[in-house]
Amino acid sequence: MIVDPHLLRTFVAVARLGSFSAAARELGYTQSAVSQHIAALEADLRASLLRRRPVALTDAGTRLLEHAEPLLLRLAAARADVTRLAAAPPARLVVGASAPAATSVLATRLADVRAAWPLAAVTVRVLERAVIAARVADGTLDLGLVDGIAAPTDPLHHPDVGPLTALAVTQEPLVVLLPAGHPLSGRRGLHLTDLADARWIDAPDAAMPLDRLRIACGSDGYRASLRYEGTDVRGLIALATAGHGLALLPESAVEGTTTGVAVPVTAPRLTHRVEVLHGGLPAGPAALLAAALTG
Amino acid sequence: MIVDPHLLRTFVAVARLGSFSAAARELGYTQSAVSQHIAALEADLRASLLRRRPVALTDAGTRLLEHAEPLLLRLAAARADVTRLAAAPPARLVVGASAPAATSVLATRLADVRAAWPLAAVTVRVLERAVIAARVADGTLDLGLVDGIAAPTDPLHHPDVGPLTALAVTQEPLVVLLPAGHPLSGRRGLHLTDLADARWIDAPDAAMPLDRLRIACGSDGYRASLRYEGTDVRGLIALATAGHGLALLPESAVEGTTTGVAVPVTAPRLTHRVEVLHGGLPAGPAALLAAALTG
DNA sequence: ATGCCTTACGCCGCCCGTAACCATG
DNA sequence: CATGGTTACGGGCGGCGTAAGGCAT
């Protein structure tokens, strides 16, 4: 009746690694067991999930994978969440932050956090946005700081991996960074919709990912002419001011930049927002620390 | 390592029924097996989940329940989703709709649906908003119609039970229904924020639930002076126009009402929105029908 | 011929039911 | 004392490993 999560875990491993034997090694099974797992899953669901030799997902398999990954995540989150309730608050704090806007917020508030909860060790881990909520849910992180684009009062949209509490930490204007001589560089404000066809730099780990922008604007534009994979804002600023494309950043990220011009976004009404995430224990240490961050 | 979903299912049943033996009956187990399930779960998570005699949830149990229910839902959804891919499109269509705004939309479009897909039997099931997404995900419903409050371009927020496709069907202004002699009845438009402390009727199944309104406005107000449990709008309109409280409705719901005054909501900028939900198969019948509804 | 997945088969462990036990109203 | 949860124990079954069997490259 109920789909066996062990089989799902095996299925996910096989799909990711593209090999039964590699999945078996990773999971500590024999190759045979993995084969039986997949066979059992296919029999249970009465659908072929994988094509063998070479191993590739069928349509049904692709579909199942979309369910299986969040499912396993939630399963881990459930365990972590309940266990966390019982366990004594540990003398350590692991904070995950999306880079670098959220990290800079953390830097300015970390003193408050340390004051609120004198901990032996604090670890800050810079991670991509998508995984932070998951790591908070499964207990790998005690606290998460995530930034994103949202209308002024709207909360950010986090992947649903369990009951998490999200609190706004900061909210500030978005700016478009232009090279010094750019035709628009004299403007006081910009309408993003006018820039849908401009040359953009997609810097998902250093600035705002363009796909988020597309979602926020409901537009197909904002295509990247350059992709910047890294978390160093200065590198991004250098590229943008050298004219390789526009960059969308929170206002604070461009403070002190003299080689380019940062023009605020005036429409649509979007802001850069940082939220802190924690597993919503009412009076736990994470909640205290979250309060210290928002206060 | 992985929390056994069978144990979770038993746990949910016990929590809901407040009894081990009742849960055993429902699940087709012996009382002993249920006891062993709960014991195993508690041992696995190293936490006490239930107090016995009387059976009541502990804090950890409450927490686990929040995870367990969506988890089991997703598990069912995963099975249904994959199975649905393989199965031939059945000659039947089950549509769930939140009452009554979404239902009336369905009434006006059902002819298009029948034209797009000649089916032997069409069933319309009126359900509360919260369960529709779940029933679409697990295949009980082929299509869901859900209404809600949202800012003009924003999508509705549906519970995350799997990869569902949501498409806007209609969007129309919200109105506040006032009795004829009400001081505000002469107004051309109303600011909802001015009405946070007014006397409201909470009619979750006939109009907009006030808790949604509170979320949309980020306000603690809009408390109910009367709760109306039913799906008949005419009954609600009668109560509102008789002065028992204000009602928040989509404009179309009050068409033809002469005993009261309906004043449009002008701020904040919120609209009544109906969306159709289906399990996102690209070319399946549900997608065709969804297109017929939106077209 | 050699990976790589599948099938056959036996053993171990888990899970459920029976039944005796115990606690609480 | 009765109702209802717990504990003890045994049998059945499912799942994993070993090993042999296809089947491509």
CSV table of N, CA and C in Angstrom, one decimal, chain B residues 57-160:
chain,number,residue,atom,x,y,z
B,57,LEU,N,-1.3,13.6,22.8
B,57,LEU,CA,0.0,13.9,22.2
B,57,LEU,C,1.0,14.6,23.2
B,58,THR,N,2.2,14.2,23.2
B,58,THR,CA,3.2,15.0,23.9
B,58,THR,C,3.7,16.1,22.9
B,59,ASP,N,4.6,17.0,23.3
B,59,ASP,CA,5.1,18.0,22.4
B,59,ASP,C,5.8,17.4,21.2
B,60,ALA,N,6.6,16.4,21.5
B,60,ALA,CA,7.3,15.7,20.4
B,60,ALA,C,6.3,15.1,19.5
B,61,GLY,N,5.2,14.5,20.0
B,61,GLY,CA,4.2,13.9,19.2
B,61,GLY,C,3.5,14.9,18.3
B,62,THR,N,3.1,16.0,18.9
B,62,THR,CA,2.5,17.1,18.1
B,62,THR,C,3.4,17.5,17.0
B,63,ARG,N,4.6,17.6,17.3
B,63,ARG,CA,5.6,18.0,16.2
B,63,ARG,C,5.7,16.9,15.1
B,64,LEU,N,5.7,15.7,15.6
B,64,LEU,CA,5.8,14.6,14.6
B,64,LEU,C,4.6,14.6,13.7
B,65,LEU,N,3.4,14.8,14.3
B,65,LEU,CA,2.2,14.8,13.6
B,65,LEU,C,2.2,15.8,12.4
B,66,GLU,N,2.8,17.0,12.7
B,66,GLU,CA,2.9,18.0,11.7
B,66,GLU,C,3.6,17.5,10.4
B,67,HIS,N,4.6,16.7,10.7
B,67,HIS,CA,5.4,16.1,9.6
B,67,HIS,C,4.7,14.9,8.9
B,68,ALA,N,4.1,14.1,9.8
B,68,ALA,CA,3.6,12.8,9.3
B,68,ALA,C,2.4,13.0,8.3
B,69,GLU,N,1.5,13.9,8.6
B,69,GLU,CA,0.4,14.0,7.7
B,69,GLU,C,0.8,14.4,6.3
B,70,PRO,N,1.5,15.5,6.1
B,70,PRO,CA,1.9,15.8,4.7
B,70,PRO,C,2.8,14.7,4.1
B,71,LEU,N,3.6,14.1,5.0
B,71,LEU,CA,4.4,13.0,4.4
B,71,LEU,C,3.6,11.9,3.8
B,72,LEU,N,2.6,11.4,4.5
B,72,LEU,CA,1.8,10.3,4.0
B,72,LEU,C,1.0,10.8,2.8
B,73,LEU,N,0.6,12.0,2.8
B,73,LEU,CA,0.0,12.6,1.7
B,73,LEU,C,0.9,12.5,0.4
B,74,ARG,N,2.1,12.9,0.6
B,74,ARG,CA,3.0,12.9,-0.5
B,74,ARG,C,3.3,11.5,-1.0
B,75,LEU,N,3.4,10.6,0.0
B,75,LEU,CA,3.6,9.2,-0.4
B,75,LEU,C,2.5,8.7,-1.3
B,76,ALA,N,1.3,9.0,-0.9
B,76,ALA,CA,0.1,8.6,-1.7
B,76,ALA,C,0.2,9.3,-3.0
B,77,ALA,N,0.6,10.6,-3.0
B,77,ALA,CA,0.6,11.3,-4.2
B,77,ALA,C,1.6,10.8,-5.2
B,78,ALA,N,2.8,10.3,-4.7
B,78,ALA,CA,3.8,9.8,-5.5
B,78,ALA,C,3.3,8.5,-6.3
B,79,ARG,N,2.6,7.7,-5.5
B,79,ARG,CA,2.1,6.5,-6.1
B,79,ARG,C,1.1,6.8,-7.2
B,80,ALA,N,0.1,7.7,-6.8
B,80,ALA,CA,-1.0,8.0,-7.7
B,80,ALA,C,-0.4,8.7,-9.0
B,81,ASP,N,0.6,9.5,-8.8
B,81,ASP,CA,1.1,10.3,-9.9
B,81,ASP,C,1.8,9.3,-11.0
B,82,VAL,N,2.6,8.4,-10.5
B,82,VAL,CA,3.3,7.5,-11.4
B,82,VAL,C,2.3,6.5,-12.0
B,83,THR,N,1.4,6.0,-11.2
B,83,THR,CA,0.4,5.1,-11.7
B,83,THR,C,-0.5,5.8,-12.8
B,84,ARG,N,-0.8,7.0,-12.6
B,84,ARG,CA,-1.6,7.8,-13.5
B,84,ARG,C,-1.0,7.9,-14.9
B,85,LEU,N,0.4,8.0,-14.8
B,85,LEU,CA,1.1,8.1,-16.1
B,85,LEU,C,0.9,6.9,-17.0
B,86,ALA,N,0.9,5.8,-16.3
B,86,ALA,CA,0.9,4.5,-17.1
B,86,ALA,C,-0.6,4.2,-17.5
B,87,ALA,N,-1.5,4.5,-16.6
B,87,ALA,CA,-2.9,4.1,-16.9
B,87,ALA,C,-3.5,4.8,-18.1
B,88,ALA,N,-4.3,4.2,-18.8
B,88,ALA,CA,-5.0,4.8,-19.9
B,88,ALA,C,-6.0,5.9,-19.3
B,89,PRO,N,-6.2,7.0,-20.0
B,89,PRO,CA,-7.1,8.0,-19.5
B,89,PRO,C,-8.5,7.4,-19.4
B,90,PRO,N,-9.1,7.5,-18.2
B,90,PRO,CA,-10.4,6.9,-18.0
B,90,PRO,C,-11.5,7.8,-18.5
B,91,ALA,N,-12.6,7.2,-18.8
B,91,ALA,CA,-13.7,7.9,-19.4
B,91,ALA,C,-14.6,8.5,-18.3
B,92,ARG,N,-13.9,9.1,-17.4
B,92,ARG,CA,-14.6,9.8,-16.3
B,92,ARG,C,-13.8,10.9,-15.8
B,93,LEU,N,-14.5,11.9,-15.2
B,93,LEU,CA,-13.8,13.1,-14.8
B,93,LEU,C,-14.4,13.4,-13.4
B,94,VAL,N,-13.5,13.5,-12.4
B,94,VAL,CA,-14.0,14.0,-11.1
B,94,VAL,C,-13.3,15.3,-10.8
B,95,VAL,N,-14.2,16.3,-10.6
B,95,VAL,CA,-13.7,17.7,-10.4
B,95,VAL,C,-14.0,18.0,-9.0
B,96,GLY,N,-13.1,18.6,-8.2
B,96,GLY,CA,-13.3,19.1,-6.9
B,96,GLY,C,-13.3,20.6,-6.9
B,97,ALA,N,-14.2,21.2,-6.2
B,97,ALA,CA,-14.2,22.7,-6.2
B,97,ALA,C,-14.5,23.2,-4.9
B,98,SER,N,-13.9,24.3,-4.5
B,98,SER,CA,-14.2,25.0,-3.3
B,98,SER,C,-15.5,25.8,-3.5
B,99,ALA,N,-16.3,25.8,-2.5
B,99,ALA,CA,-17.6,26.4,-2.7
B,99,ALA,C,-17.7,27.8,-2.2
B,100,PRO,N,-18.6,28.6,-2.8
B,100,PRO,CA,-19.3,28.3,-4.0
B,100,PRO,C,-18.7,29.1,-5.2
B,101,ALA,N,-17.7,29.9,-4.9
B,101,ALA,CA,-17.2,30.8,-6.0
B,101,ALA,C,-16.6,29.9,-7.1
B,102,ALA,N,-15.8,28.9,-6.7
B,102,ALA,CA,-15.2,28.1,-7.7
B,102,ALA,C,-16.2,27.2,-8.5
B,103,THR,N,-17.2,26.8,-7.7
B,103,THR,CA,-18.3,26.0,-8.3
B,103,THR,C,-19.0,26.8,-9.4
B,104,SER,N,-19.3,28.1,-9.2
B,104,SER,CA,-20.0,28.8,-10.2
B,104,SER,C,-19.2,29.0,-11.4
B,105,VAL,N,-17.9,29.1,-11.2
B,105,VAL,CA,-17.0,29.2,-12.4
B,105,VAL,C,-17.1,27.9,-13.2
B,106,LEU,N,-17.1,26.8,-12.5
B,106,LEU,CA,-17.2,25.5,-13.2
B,106,LEU,C,-18.5,25.4,-14.0
B,107,ALA,N,-19.6,25.9,-13.4
B,107,ALA,CA,-20.9,25.9,-14.1
B,107,ALA,C,-20.8,26.6,-15.4
B,108,THR,N,-20.1,27.7,-15.4
B,108,THR,CA,-20.1,28.5,-16.7
B,108,THR,C,-19.2,27.9,-17.7
B,109,ARG,N,-18.3,27.0,-17.3
B,109,ARG,CA,-17.3,26.5,-18.2
B,109,ARG,C,-17.4,25.0,-18.5
B,110,LEU,N,-18.3,24.4,-17.8
B,110,LEU,CA,-18.4,22.9,-17.9
B,110,LEU,C,-18.7,22.5,-19.3
B,111,ALA,N,-19.5,23.3,-20.0
B,111,ALA,CA,-19.8,23.0,-21.4
B,111,ALA,C,-18.5,22.9,-22.3
B,112,ASP,N,-17.6,23.8,-22.1
B,112,ASP,CA,-16.3,23.8,-22.8
B,112,ASP,C,-15.6,22.5,-22.5
B,113,VAL,N,-15.6,22.1,-21.2
B,113,VAL,CA,-14.9,20.9,-20.8
B,113,VAL,C,-15.5,19.7,-21.5
B,114,ARG,N,-16.8,19.6,-21.5
B,114,ARG,CA,-17.4,18.4,-22.1
B,114,ARG,C,-17.1,18.4,-23.6
B,115,ALA,N,-17.0,19.6,-24.2
B,115,ALA,CA,-16.7,19.6,-25.6
B,115,ALA,C,-15.3,19.1,-25.8
B,116,ALA,N,-14.4,19.6,-24.9
B,116,ALA,CA,-13.0,19.3,-25.1
B,116,ALA,C,-12.7,17.8,-24.9
B,117,TRP,N,-13.5,17.1,-24.1
B,117,TRP,CA,-13.2,15.7,-23.8
B,117,TRP,C,-14.5,15.0,-23.5
B,118,PRO,N,-15.1,14.3,-24.5
B,118,PRO,CA,-16.4,13.7,-24.3
B,118,PRO,C,-16.3,12.5,-23.3
B,119,LEU,N,-16.7,12.7,-22.2
B,119,LEU,CA,-16.6,11.7,-21.1
B,119,LEU,C,-17.9,11.1,-20.8
B,120,ALA,N,-17.8,9.8,-20.4
B,120,ALA,CA,-19.1,9.2,-20.0
B,120,ALA,C,-19.7,9.8,-18.8
B,121,ALA,N,-18.9,10.1,-17.8
B,121,ALA,CA,-19.5,10.6,-16.5
B,121,ALA,C,-18.6,11.7,-16.0
B,122,VAL,N,-19.3,12.8,-15.5
B,122,VAL,CA,-18.6,13.9,-14.8
B,122,VAL,C,-19.2,14.0,-13.4
B,123,THR,N,-18.3,14.0,-12.5
B,123,THR,CA,-18.7,14.2,-11.1
B,123,THR,C,-18.1,15.5,-10.6
B,124,VAL,N,-18.9,16.3,-9.9
B,124,VAL,CA,-18.5,17.5,-9.3
B,124,VAL,C,-18.6,17.3,-7.8
B,125,ARG,N,-17.5,17.5,-7.1
B,125,ARG,CA,-17.5,17.3,-5.6
B,125,ARG,C,-17.1,18.6,-5.0
B,126,VAL,N,-18.0,19.1,-4.1
B,126,VAL,CA,-17.6,20.3,-3.4
B,126,VAL,C,-16.9,20.0,-2.1
B,127,LEU,N,-15.7,20.5,-2.0
B,127,LEU,CA,-14.8,20.2,-0.9
B,127,LEU,C,-14.3,21.5,-0.2
B,128,GLU,N,-13.8,21.4,1.0
B,128,GLU,CA,-13.1,22.5,1.5
B,128,GLU,C,-11.8,22.8,0.8
B,129,ARG,N,-11.4,24.0,0.8
B,129,ARG,CA,-10.2,24.4,0.0
B,129,ARG,C,-9.0,23.6,0.4
B,130,ALA,N,-8.8,23.3,1.7
B,130,ALA,CA,-7.5,22.7,2.1
B,130,ALA,C,-7.3,21.3,1.5
B,131,VAL,N,-8.3,20.6,1.3
B,131,VAL,CA,-8.1,19.2,0.9
B,131,VAL,C,-8.0,19.0,-0.7
B,132,ILE,N,-8.4,20.1,-1.4
B,132,ILE,CA,-8.5,19.9,-2.8
B,132,ILE,C,-7.1,19.5,-3.5
B,133,ALA,N,-6.1,20.3,-3.1
B,133,ALA,CA,-4.8,20.0,-3.7
B,133,ALA,C,-4.4,18.6,-3.4
B,134,ALA,N,-4.6,18.2,-2.1
B,134,ALA,CA,-4.2,16.8,-1.7
B,134,ALA,C,-5.0,15.8,-2.6
B,135,ARG,N,-6.2,16.0,-2.8
B,135,ARG,CA,-7.0,15.0,-3.6
B,135,ARG,C,-6.6,15.0,-5.0
B,136,VAL,N,-6.2,16.1,-5.5
B,136,VAL,CA,-5.7,16.2,-6.9
B,136,VAL,C,-4.4,15.4,-7.0
B,137,ALA,N,-3.6,15.6,-6.0
B,137,ALA,CA,-2.3,15.0,-6.0
B,137,ALA,C,-2.4,13.5,-5.9
B,138,ASP,N,-3.3,13.0,-5.1
B,138,ASP,CA,-3.4,11.5,-4.9
B,138,ASP,C,-4.4,10.9,-5.9
B,139,GLY,N,-4.9,11.6,-6.8
B,139,GLY,CA,-5.6,11.1,-7.9
B,139,GLY,C,-7.1,10.9,-7.6
B,140,THR,N,-7.5,11.2,-6.4
B,140,THR,CA,-9.0,11.1,-6.1
B,140,THR,C,-9.8,12.1,-7.0
B,141,LEU,N,-9.2,13.2,-7.2
B,141,LEU,CA,-9.7,14.2,-8.2
B,141,LEU,C,-8.9,14.3,-9.4
B,142,ASP,N,-9.5,14.4,-10.6
B,142,ASP,CA,-8.7,14.7,-11.8
B,142,ASP,C,-8.4,16.1,-11.9
B,143,LEU,N,-9.2,16.9,-11.4
B,143,LEU,CA,-9.1,18.4,-11.5
B,143,LEU,C,-9.6,19.1,-10.3
B,144,GLY,N,-9.0,20.2,-9.9
B,144,GLY,CA,-9.4,20.9,-8.7
B,144,GLY,C,-9.6,22.4,-9.1
B,145,LEU,N,-10.7,22.9,-8.5
B,145,LEU,CA,-10.9,24.4,-8.7
B,145,LEU,C,-10.9,25.0,-7.3
B,146,VAL,N,-9.9,25.9,-7.1
B,146,VAL,CA,-9.8,26.5,-5.8
B,146,VAL,C,-9.8,28.0,-5.9
B,147,ASP,N,-10.6,28.6,-5.0
B,147,ASP,CA,-10.6,30.1,-5.0
B,147,ASP,C,-9.8,30.6,-3.8
B,148,GLY,N,-9.4,31.9,-3.9
B,148,GLY,CA,-8.7,32.4,-2.8
B,148,GLY,C,-8.4,33.9,-3.0
B,149,ILE,N,-7.8,34.5,-2.0
B,149,ILE,CA,-7.5,35.9,-2.1
B,149,ILE,C,-6.0,36.1,-2.5
B,150,ALA,N,-5.7,37.0,-3.4
B,150,ALA,CA,-4.4,37.3,-3.8
B,150,ALA,C,-4.2,38.7,-4.4
B,151,ALA,N,-3.0,39.2,-4.3
B,151,ALA,CA,-2.7,40.4,-5.1
B,151,ALA,C,-2.9,40.1,-6.6
B,152,PRO,N,-3.2,41.2,-7.3
B,152,PRO,CA,-3.6,41.0,-8.7
B,152,PRO,C,-2.9,40.0,-9.6
B,153,THR,N,-1.5,40.0,-9.6
B,153,THR,CA,-0.8,39.1,-10.4
B,153,THR,C,-0.3,37.8,-9.7
B,154,ASP,N,-0.4,37.9,-8.4
B,154,ASP,CA,0.2,36.8,-7.6
B,154,ASP,C,-0.6,35.5,-7.8
B,155,PRO,N,0.1,34.3,-7.8
B,155,PRO,CA,-0.6,33.1,-7.8
B,155,PRO,C,-1.1,32.8,-6.4
B,156,LEU,N,-2.1,31.9,-6.3
B,156,LEU,CA,-2.6,31.4,-5.0
B,156,LEU,C,-1.5,30.5,-4.3
B,157,HIS,N,-1.6,30.5,-3.0
B,157,HIS,CA,-0.6,29.6,-2.4
B,157,HIS,C,-1.3,28.3,-2.0
B,158,HIS,N,-0.8,27.2,-2.7
B,158,HIS,CA,-1.4,25.9,-2.5
B,158,HIS,C,-0.5,25.1,-1.6
B,159,PRO,N,-1.0,24.2,-0.7
B,159,PRO,CA,-0.2,23.3,0.1
B,159,PRO,C,0.7,22.5,-0.9
B,160,ASP,N,1.9,22.3,-0.5
B,160,ASP,CA,2.9,21.6,-1.3
B,160,ASP,C,2.8,20.1,-1.1
